[in-house]
Amino acid sequence: MIDLVLRSIAKGLLRLRYRVRVRGLEEVRARGTRGILFLPNHPALIDPVLVVTFLWKTFRPRPLADEDQISRWPLSWVARYVGMRPIPDIRTRGLDAAERIRRVIADCQAGLAAGENIVLYPSGHLYRSRYENLRGNSAAEQLVKSTPAARVVLVRTRGLWGSVFSLAGGGFPSLGAGMKKGLWALGKSLVFFAPRRDVTIELFEPEDLPRDAGRAEFNAYLERFYNEDAPPNLYVPYSPWEGGGRVELPDPPTRGPVAESGDVPEATRQIVLEHLRQRLEVNELRDTDRLSQDLGMDSLAKAELVVWLGAEFGQQVADVTALETVADVLLAARGEAMARRQVDLRPVPPGWFRSAGEGRLSPPAADSLTQALLEQARLSPGQVIVADQVSGALSYRGLLIAILALKPLIARLPGERVGIMLPASVGATITYFAALFAGKTPVMVNWTTGARNIAHALELLGVRCVLTARPLVARIEGQGADLGGVKDRFAYLEDLRRQIGVTARLWAVYQGYCDWADLERARPTEVAAILLTSGSEALPKAVPLTHANILANLRDVLGCYALYPHDRLVGFLPPFHSFGLSVTMILPLLGGMPVVYHANPTDAWVLARLIQAYRATIVVGTPTFLYGIVRTAEPEQLASLRIAVTGAEKCPERTYAALAAACPQLKVLEGYGASECSPIIAANPEHAPRPGTIGTILPSYEYAIVDPDTLAPVPQGRTGMLLVRGPSVFGGYMGEAASPFVEHAGSAWYRTGDLVTQDADGYLTFRGRLKRFVKLGGEMISLPAIEAVLEAHFGGEPDEGPVLAVEATASEEHPEIVLFTTRELDRREVNEHIRAAHLSALHNVARVVRVDEIPVLGTGKTDYRALRQRIESAQPARVG
């Protein structure tokens, strides 16, 4: 009875908008109603609802559905009632989802054998045009081959391309928003007078289905059926009062960013192409070859490719949609992969655009970050200040309520220090400030350095608990990382939230509106955050930054740059990144500037949409991320931007040129900093930026440019090492790390180890690093650390002289690590020893160069200058 009522209601509601005709059902039913695999096309979000509704009475099929889509009420209830099998999205979950997908497919095999009927969408995604494109997807092919006794029925739905639930409008559709629009239109049309969209559902059980064919032939057969006489993009009015009637519209443009892989170093190119040739068993590859359509790679194969990229190059690809062509794989090897995933954005709340005041943002006068946050919140408690696509938007009051609810749970965690391993997000912001108010010292955990470095840092700092989130951990493990050695310390925010009872939630709301005394009484520890930075050896160093350090740096920034309450910042750098913590998390909240977060900095399409939707005026990111956004976005999506702040690596000419072409109004302010300095040391002034320089030193610093050996000042225009001192500079590393300070002119100075020149106007230009470091993937990679590992395995006798040396190519954008050796060494074996020493894959050798001897100086030490000249002259004896 309940089943009949629900089916009648569903059909009744659907028929208010759709005139549905089902063809072929009787023919299929005549041959039996059990053990059938239905394979439909997927033109719109609504077609699974239509298909299941009109098949339910006869076949009661169990669909496979994206677990994220069916996890929200009321779809979650419908999913349970219908018996949907949830399937994770391998595009974002990586290999973590692969085994679960295999189990679901095996469950479907067993279900078909037992007489169940299954609905599986072969494409796994919505139409991008009027034609179905299965790409290299393999699920349908595998299931058909593994169940030879099962009947296969193809289902072709027509008439939905152009619907509000399709991609025909150019944006990603929302099931909820579409239903709201439909209900509003029904009201305007007096319900029964609404125009109806003609939809046909055709069932066809082919006799010539190529069950035993390869994937390409099998998918091509399905595509021919789905795409036969494909109807156009048709707009159907929503009310009889609309003029114009039904209109055929052009399909949306499918243009994506053109991957330009010409700058990828030759050694990296050869490593990638050789791997793809072996993996795909092909001889010739072009940069333009599409992984799915041309080379037959499905999502699982792409996920395995993501893991290989992480192991070989240390570059993390958060979404397999970033890998569409061979050129994309080459760029991913250099850390420049940009995802193409289309998502539905939450509506932007009207309060987001409501400015809280006039005039420039002023520096906070408080002595601690917690006091500064409370003072800013008092000025405008209702101001919407943070937002993301998971938590939505929160005002200052909403943020404090969340902090008040979480604070007691963090206070009960063991230890004085608590780890935080979260991406840029509202949740990370709440967790960080809740930890401060709870009297804990936050340790910002960098998950990209690998489990061994994480474990070392936690042991060094006595951290017994790390606050994190299951989706992040699943994503990290899905990229091939092994977190087994540290997972026992993880405390998941999802679990902590469930511990917040109704009484605690109501009390937090009361406090948020009426009584902030609990927060005002908080006494945070002197250290506001501990960051982990690269050391001269394999293990990271701990950098404690005090409240005074961070506030001094923020006062410099707000004093030098004209930022306003109507400015809006888009933040995507993770909070373990010193810029991510200070500039995109702390500065907006303490200054009163709204910030919208996105957890994945390579998700360029989503970031471009966020910039447009939230009318962001300021973007902060590395040159790589900024270039990814600008080469992906349409110019109108970036029209609101006025400032781009960049640093952490040299900003190349191509990024300046791309930003200037797409955003003529944009000022690019390149800067320079260090975690040890909270972090900004120098930046280009807004009124007179000079591309190619790192700007001028911030006013609170004293600085000197000196000879690296004698520490004597060098003349203007000459290259020297930069020394700085001031209130933003930390007090020294924790643990047994060597002091970074030197005595100069009667005072202690922080020794940056970086070489610069200064012009007559005070602008600095970065000239290189004194120590043998190379910057890869945003991390400082120690060449001596690599050399020490290899010496332990391949080194010669003491009187034999050096048998190997490690150097890097001179490129600031795409450096490669090169091993010179007098021995016959295989690059793969070399990198296996590097991995065995628990160095991250960023340390991997890209080239092995066989030489007759390693050049040495008169002192007997390796002559690295001669090796660099050899690399630059491109005259190695032989490359392995």
mmCIF file with all atom_site columns, C-alpha atoms in Angstrom, residues 230-344:
data_model
loop_
_atom_site.group_PDB
_atom_site.id
_atom_site.type_symbol
_atom_site.label_atom_id
_atom_site.label_alt_id
_atom_site.label_comp_id
_atom_site.label_asym_id
_atom_site.label_entity_id
_atom_site.label_seq_id
_atom_site.pdbx_PDB_ins_code
_atom_site.Cartn_x
_atom_site.Cartn_y
_atom_site.Cartn_z
_atom_site.occupancy
_atom_site.B_iso_or_equiv
_atom_site.pdbx_formal_charge
_atom_site.auth_seq_id
_atom_site.auth_comp_id
_atom_site.auth_asym_id
_atom_site.auth_atom_id
_atom_site.pdbx_PDB_model_num
ATOM 1   C CA . ALA A 1 230 ? 19.948 13.021 -30.584 1.00 0.00 ? 230 ALA A CA 1
ATOM 2   C CA . PRO A 1 231 ? 17.460 15.848 -29.945 1.00 0.00 ? 231 PRO A CA 1
ATOM 3   C CA . PRO A 1 232 ? 18.679 19.448 -29.621 1.00 0.00 ? 232 PRO A CA 1
ATOM 4   C CA . ASN A 1 233 ? 18.940 21.700 -26.592 1.00 0.00 ? 233 ASN A CA 1
ATOM 5   C CA . LEU A 1 234 ? 15.270 22.554 -26.126 1.00 0.00 ? 234 LEU A CA 1
ATOM 6   C CA . TYR A 1 235 ? 13.922 25.229 -23.798 1.00 0.00 ? 235 TYR A CA 1
ATOM 7   C CA . VAL A 1 236 ? 10.324 24.657 -22.666 1.00 0.00 ? 236 VAL A CA 1
ATOM 8   C CA . PRO A 1 237 ? 8.599  27.603 -20.925 1.00 0.00 ? 237 PRO A CA 1
ATOM 9   C CA . TYR A 1 238 ? 7.668  27.240 -17.278 1.00 0.00 ? 238 TYR A CA 1
ATOM 10  C CA . SER A 1 239 ? 4.375  29.074 -17.444 1.00 0.00 ? 239 SER A CA 1
ATOM 11  C CA . PRO A 1 240 ? 1.829  29.902 -20.138 1.00 0.00 ? 240 PRO A CA 1
ATOM 12  C CA . TRP A 1 241 ? 2.572  33.591 -19.568 1.00 0.00 ? 241 TRP A CA 1
ATOM 13  C CA . GLU A 1 242 ? 6.064  33.349 -21.043 1.00 0.00 ? 242 GLU A CA 1
ATOM 14  C CA . GLY A 1 243 ? 6.400  34.573 -24.589 1.00 0.00 ? 243 GLY A CA 1
ATOM 15  C CA . GLY A 1 244 ? 8.318  32.823 -27.333 1.00 0.00 ? 244 GLY A CA 1
ATOM 16  C CA . GLY A 1 245 ? 7.174  29.260 -26.721 1.00 0.00 ? 245 GLY A CA 1
ATOM 17  C CA . ARG A 1 246 ? 9.556  26.336 -27.117 1.00 0.00 ? 246 ARG A CA 1
ATOM 18  C CA . VAL A 1 247 ? 12.989 27.368 -28.381 1.00 0.00 ? 247 VAL A CA 1
ATOM 19  C CA . GLU A 1 248 ? 15.904 25.349 -29.691 1.00 0.00 ? 248 GLU A CA 1
ATOM 20  C CA . LEU A 1 249 ? 19.132 26.720 -28.237 1.00 0.00 ? 249 LEU A CA 1
ATOM 21  C CA . PRO A 1 250 ? 22.783 26.112 -29.094 1.00 0.00 ? 250 PRO A CA 1
ATOM 22  C CA . ASP A 1 251 ? 24.724 23.736 -26.892 1.00 0.00 ? 251 ASP A CA 1
ATOM 23  C CA . PRO A 1 252 ? 26.960 25.402 -24.306 1.00 0.00 ? 252 PRO A CA 1
ATOM 24  C CA . PRO A 1 253 ? 30.600 25.822 -25.289 1.00 0.00 ? 253 PRO A CA 1
ATOM 25  C CA . THR A 1 254 ? 32.761 22.922 -24.205 1.00 0.00 ? 254 THR A CA 1
ATOM 26  C CA . ARG A 1 255 ? 36.013 24.856 -24.356 1.00 0.00 ? 255 ARG A CA 1
ATOM 27  C CA . GLY A 1 256 ? 38.389 23.978 -21.571 1.00 0.00 ? 256 GLY A CA 1
ATOM 28  C CA . PRO A 1 257 ? 41.820 25.350 -20.739 1.00 0.00 ? 257 PRO A CA 1
ATOM 29  C CA . VAL A 1 258 ? 44.442 24.454 -23.290 1.00 0.00 ? 258 VAL A CA 1
ATOM 30  C CA . ALA A 1 259 ? 47.222 22.551 -21.566 1.00 0.00 ? 259 ALA A CA 1
ATOM 31  C CA . GLU A 1 260 ? 50.557 24.107 -22.518 1.00 0.00 ? 260 GLU A CA 1
ATOM 32  C CA . SER A 1 261 ? 53.230 21.560 -21.707 1.00 0.00 ? 261 SER A CA 1
ATOM 33  C CA . GLY A 1 262 ? 56.097 23.081 -23.657 1.00 0.00 ? 262 GLY A CA 1
ATOM 34  C CA . ASP A 1 263 ? 57.857 24.250 -20.476 1.00 0.00 ? 263 ASP A CA 1
ATOM 35  C CA . VAL A 1 264 ? 57.999 20.775 -18.930 1.00 0.00 ? 264 VAL A CA 1
ATOM 36  C CA . PRO A 1 265 ? 61.677 19.779 -18.633 1.00 0.00 ? 265 PRO A CA 1
ATOM 37  C CA . GLU A 1 266 ? 62.810 17.089 -21.034 1.00 0.00 ? 266 GLU A CA 1
ATOM 38  C CA . ALA A 1 267 ? 63.805 14.572 -18.359 1.00 0.00 ? 267 ALA A CA 1
ATOM 39  C CA . THR A 1 268 ? 60.398 14.844 -16.696 1.00 0.00 ? 268 THR A CA 1
ATOM 40  C CA . ARG A 1 269 ? 58.702 14.524 -20.081 1.00 0.00 ? 269 ARG A CA 1
ATOM 41  C CA . GLN A 1 270 ? 60.578 11.323 -20.881 1.00 0.00 ? 270 GLN A CA 1
ATOM 42  C CA . ILE A 1 271 ? 59.791 9.756  -17.483 1.00 0.00 ? 271 ILE A CA 1
ATOM 43  C CA . VAL A 1 272 ? 56.063 10.451 -17.912 1.00 0.00 ? 272 VAL A CA 1
ATOM 44  C CA . LEU A 1 273 ? 55.838 9.336  -21.531 1.00 0.00 ? 273 LEU A CA 1
ATOM 45  C CA . GLU A 1 274 ? 57.755 6.123  -20.852 1.00 0.00 ? 274 GLU A CA 1
ATOM 46  C CA . HIS A 1 275 ? 55.410 5.274  -17.982 1.00 0.00 ? 275 HIS A CA 1
ATOM 47  C CA . LEU A 1 276 ? 52.324 5.920  -20.129 1.00 0.00 ? 276 LEU A CA 1
ATOM 48  C CA . ARG A 1 277 ? 53.718 3.855  -23.013 1.00 0.00 ? 277 ARG A CA 1
ATOM 49  C CA . GLN A 1 278 ? 54.319 0.900  -20.716 1.00 0.00 ? 278 GLN A CA 1
ATOM 50  C CA . ARG A 1 279 ? 51.016 1.300  -18.884 1.00 0.00 ? 279 ARG A CA 1
ATOM 51  C CA . LEU A 1 280 ? 48.925 1.661  -22.041 1.00 0.00 ? 280 LEU A CA 1
ATOM 52  C CA . GLU A 1 281 ? 51.029 -0.561 -24.311 1.00 0.00 ? 281 GLU A CA 1
ATOM 53  C CA . VAL A 1 282 ? 51.311 2.060  -27.046 1.00 0.00 ? 282 VAL A CA 1
ATOM 54  C CA . ASN A 1 283 ? 54.325 3.242  -29.001 1.00 0.00 ? 283 ASN A CA 1
ATOM 55  C CA . GLU A 1 284 ? 53.426 6.782  -29.950 1.00 0.00 ? 284 GLU A CA 1
ATOM 56  C CA . LEU A 1 285 ? 51.912 9.475  -27.755 1.00 0.00 ? 285 LEU A CA 1
ATOM 57  C CA . ARG A 1 286 ? 50.959 13.062 -28.522 1.00 0.00 ? 286 ARG A CA 1
ATOM 58  C CA . ASP A 1 287 ? 50.437 15.770 -25.920 1.00 0.00 ? 287 ASP A CA 1
ATOM 59  C CA . THR A 1 288 ? 46.913 16.241 -27.279 1.00 0.00 ? 288 THR A CA 1
ATOM 60  C CA . ASP A 1 289 ? 45.922 12.569 -26.883 1.00 0.00 ? 289 ASP A CA 1
ATOM 61  C CA . ARG A 1 290 ? 42.906 12.245 -24.585 1.00 0.00 ? 290 ARG A CA 1
ATOM 62  C CA . LEU A 1 291 ? 43.404 9.713  -21.828 1.00 0.00 ? 291 LEU A CA 1
ATOM 63  C CA . SER A 1 292 ? 39.838 8.383  -21.933 1.00 0.00 ? 292 SER A CA 1
ATOM 64  C CA . GLN A 1 293 ? 38.634 8.728  -25.507 1.00 0.00 ? 293 GLN A CA 1
ATOM 65  C CA . ASP A 1 294 ? 41.919 8.123  -27.338 1.00 0.00 ? 294 ASP A CA 1
ATOM 66  C CA . LEU A 1 295 ? 43.828 5.919  -24.899 1.00 0.00 ? 295 LEU A CA 1
ATOM 67  C CA . GLY A 1 296 ? 40.990 4.071  -23.132 1.00 0.00 ? 296 GLY A CA 1
ATOM 68  C CA . MET A 1 297 ? 41.822 5.006  -19.529 1.00 0.00 ? 297 MET A CA 1
ATOM 69  C CA . ASP A 1 298 ? 38.906 4.763  -17.115 1.00 0.00 ? 298 ASP A CA 1
ATOM 70  C CA . SER A 1 299 ? 38.598 6.577  -13.781 1.00 0.00 ? 299 SER A CA 1
ATOM 71  C CA . LEU A 1 300 ? 40.305 3.748  -11.878 1.00 0.00 ? 300 LEU A CA 1
ATOM 72  C CA . ALA A 1 301 ? 43.293 3.820  -14.227 1.00 0.00 ? 301 ALA A CA 1
ATOM 73  C CA . LYS A 1 302 ? 43.477 7.596  -13.791 1.00 0.00 ? 302 LYS A CA 1
ATOM 74  C CA . ALA A 1 303 ? 43.369 7.180  -10.011 1.00 0.00 ? 303 ALA A CA 1
ATOM 75  C CA . GLU A 1 304 ? 46.306 4.759  -10.250 1.00 0.00 ? 304 GLU A CA 1
ATOM 76  C CA . LEU A 1 305 ? 48.092 7.323  -12.417 1.00 0.00 ? 305 LEU A CA 1
ATOM 77  C CA . VAL A 1 306 ? 47.526 9.929  -9.690  1.00 0.00 ? 306 VAL A CA 1
ATOM 78  C CA . VAL A 1 307 ? 49.213 7.628  -7.163  1.00 0.00 ? 307 VAL A CA 1
ATOM 79  C CA . TRP A 1 308 ? 52.156 7.090  -9.523  1.00 0.00 ? 308 TRP A CA 1
ATOM 80  C CA . LEU A 1 309 ? 52.586 10.851 -9.993  1.00 0.00 ? 309 LEU A CA 1
ATOM 81  C CA . GLY A 1 310 ? 52.711 11.263 -6.222  1.00 0.00 ? 310 GLY A CA 1
ATOM 82  C CA . ALA A 1 311 ? 55.292 8.498  -5.801  1.00 0.00 ? 311 ALA A CA 1
ATOM 83  C CA . GLU A 1 312 ? 57.469 9.574  -8.728  1.00 0.00 ? 312 GLU A CA 1
ATOM 84  C CA . PHE A 1 313 ? 57.336 13.377 -8.480  1.00 0.00 ? 313 PHE A CA 1
ATOM 85  C CA . GLY A 1 314 ? 55.827 14.131 -5.075  1.00 0.00 ? 314 GLY A CA 1
ATOM 86  C CA . GLN A 1 315 ? 53.020 16.098 -6.709  1.00 0.00 ? 315 GLN A CA 1
ATOM 87  C CA . GLN A 1 316 ? 49.500 15.620 -5.365  1.00 0.00 ? 316 GLN A CA 1
ATOM 88  C CA . VAL A 1 317 ? 46.567 15.597 -7.784  1.00 0.00 ? 317 VAL A CA 1
ATOM 89  C CA . ALA A 1 318 ? 43.407 16.015 -5.742  1.00 0.00 ? 318 ALA A CA 1
ATOM 90  C CA . ASP A 1 319 ? 40.958 15.249 -8.548  1.00 0.00 ? 319 ASP A CA 1
ATOM 91  C CA . VAL A 1 320 ? 41.341 12.882 -11.500 1.00 0.00 ? 320 VAL A CA 1
ATOM 92  C CA . THR A 1 321 ? 39.336 15.308 -13.658 1.00 0.00 ? 321 THR A CA 1
ATOM 93  C CA . ALA A 1 322 ? 42.590 17.275 -13.848 1.00 0.00 ? 322 ALA A CA 1
ATOM 94  C CA . LEU A 1 323 ? 43.955 14.524 -16.099 1.00 0.00 ? 323 LEU A CA 1
ATOM 95  C CA . GLU A 1 324 ? 42.207 14.759 -19.465 1.00 0.00 ? 324 GLU A CA 1
ATOM 96  C CA . THR A 1 325 ? 45.145 14.650 -21.883 1.00 0.00 ? 325 THR A CA 1
ATOM 97  C CA . VAL A 1 326 ? 48.761 13.551 -21.980 1.00 0.00 ? 326 VAL A CA 1
ATOM 98  C CA . ALA A 1 327 ? 49.710 17.221 -21.620 1.00 0.00 ? 327 ALA A CA 1
ATOM 99  C CA . ASP A 1 328 ? 47.746 17.354 -18.368 1.00 0.00 ? 328 ASP A CA 1
ATOM 100 C CA . VAL A 1 329 ? 49.791 14.439 -16.996 1.00 0.00 ? 329 VAL A CA 1
ATOM 101 C CA . LEU A 1 330 ? 53.004 16.251 -17.937 1.00 0.00 ? 330 LEU A CA 1
ATOM 102 C CA . LEU A 1 331 ? 51.810 19.383 -16.147 1.00 0.00 ? 331 LEU A CA 1
ATOM 103 C CA . ALA A 1 332 ? 50.721 17.321 -13.128 1.00 0.00 ? 332 ALA A CA 1
ATOM 104 C CA . ALA A 1 333 ? 54.281 16.019 -12.843 1.00 0.00 ? 333 ALA A CA 1
ATOM 105 C CA . ARG A 1 334 ? 55.334 19.652 -12.347 1.00 0.00 ? 334 ARG A CA 1
ATOM 106 C CA . GLY A 1 335 ? 52.574 20.395 -9.822  1.00 0.00 ? 335 GLY A CA 1
ATOM 107 C CA . GLU A 1 336 ? 50.417 22.320 -12.304 1.00 0.00 ? 336 GLU A CA 1
ATOM 108 C CA . ALA A 1 337 ? 47.405 20.012 -12.597 1.00 0.00 ? 337 ALA A CA 1
ATOM 109 C CA . MET A 1 338 ? 44.122 21.905 -12.566 1.00 0.00 ? 338 MET A CA 1
ATOM 110 C CA . ALA A 1 339 ? 40.834 20.089 -11.915 1.00 0.00 ? 339 ALA A CA 1
ATOM 111 C CA . ARG A 1 340 ? 37.909 20.437 -14.330 1.00 0.00 ? 340 ARG A CA 1
ATOM 112 C CA . ARG A 1 341 ? 35.224 19.163 -11.972 1.00 0.00 ? 341 ARG A CA 1
ATOM 113 C CA . GLN A 1 342 ? 31.917 20.985 -12.311 1.00 0.00 ? 342 GLN A CA 1
ATOM 114 C CA . VAL A 1 343 ? 29.994 21.405 -9.081  1.00 0.00 ? 343 VAL A CA 1
ATOM 115 C CA . ASP A 1 344 ? 26.859 23.086 -7.885  1.00 0.00 ? 344 ASP A CA 1
#
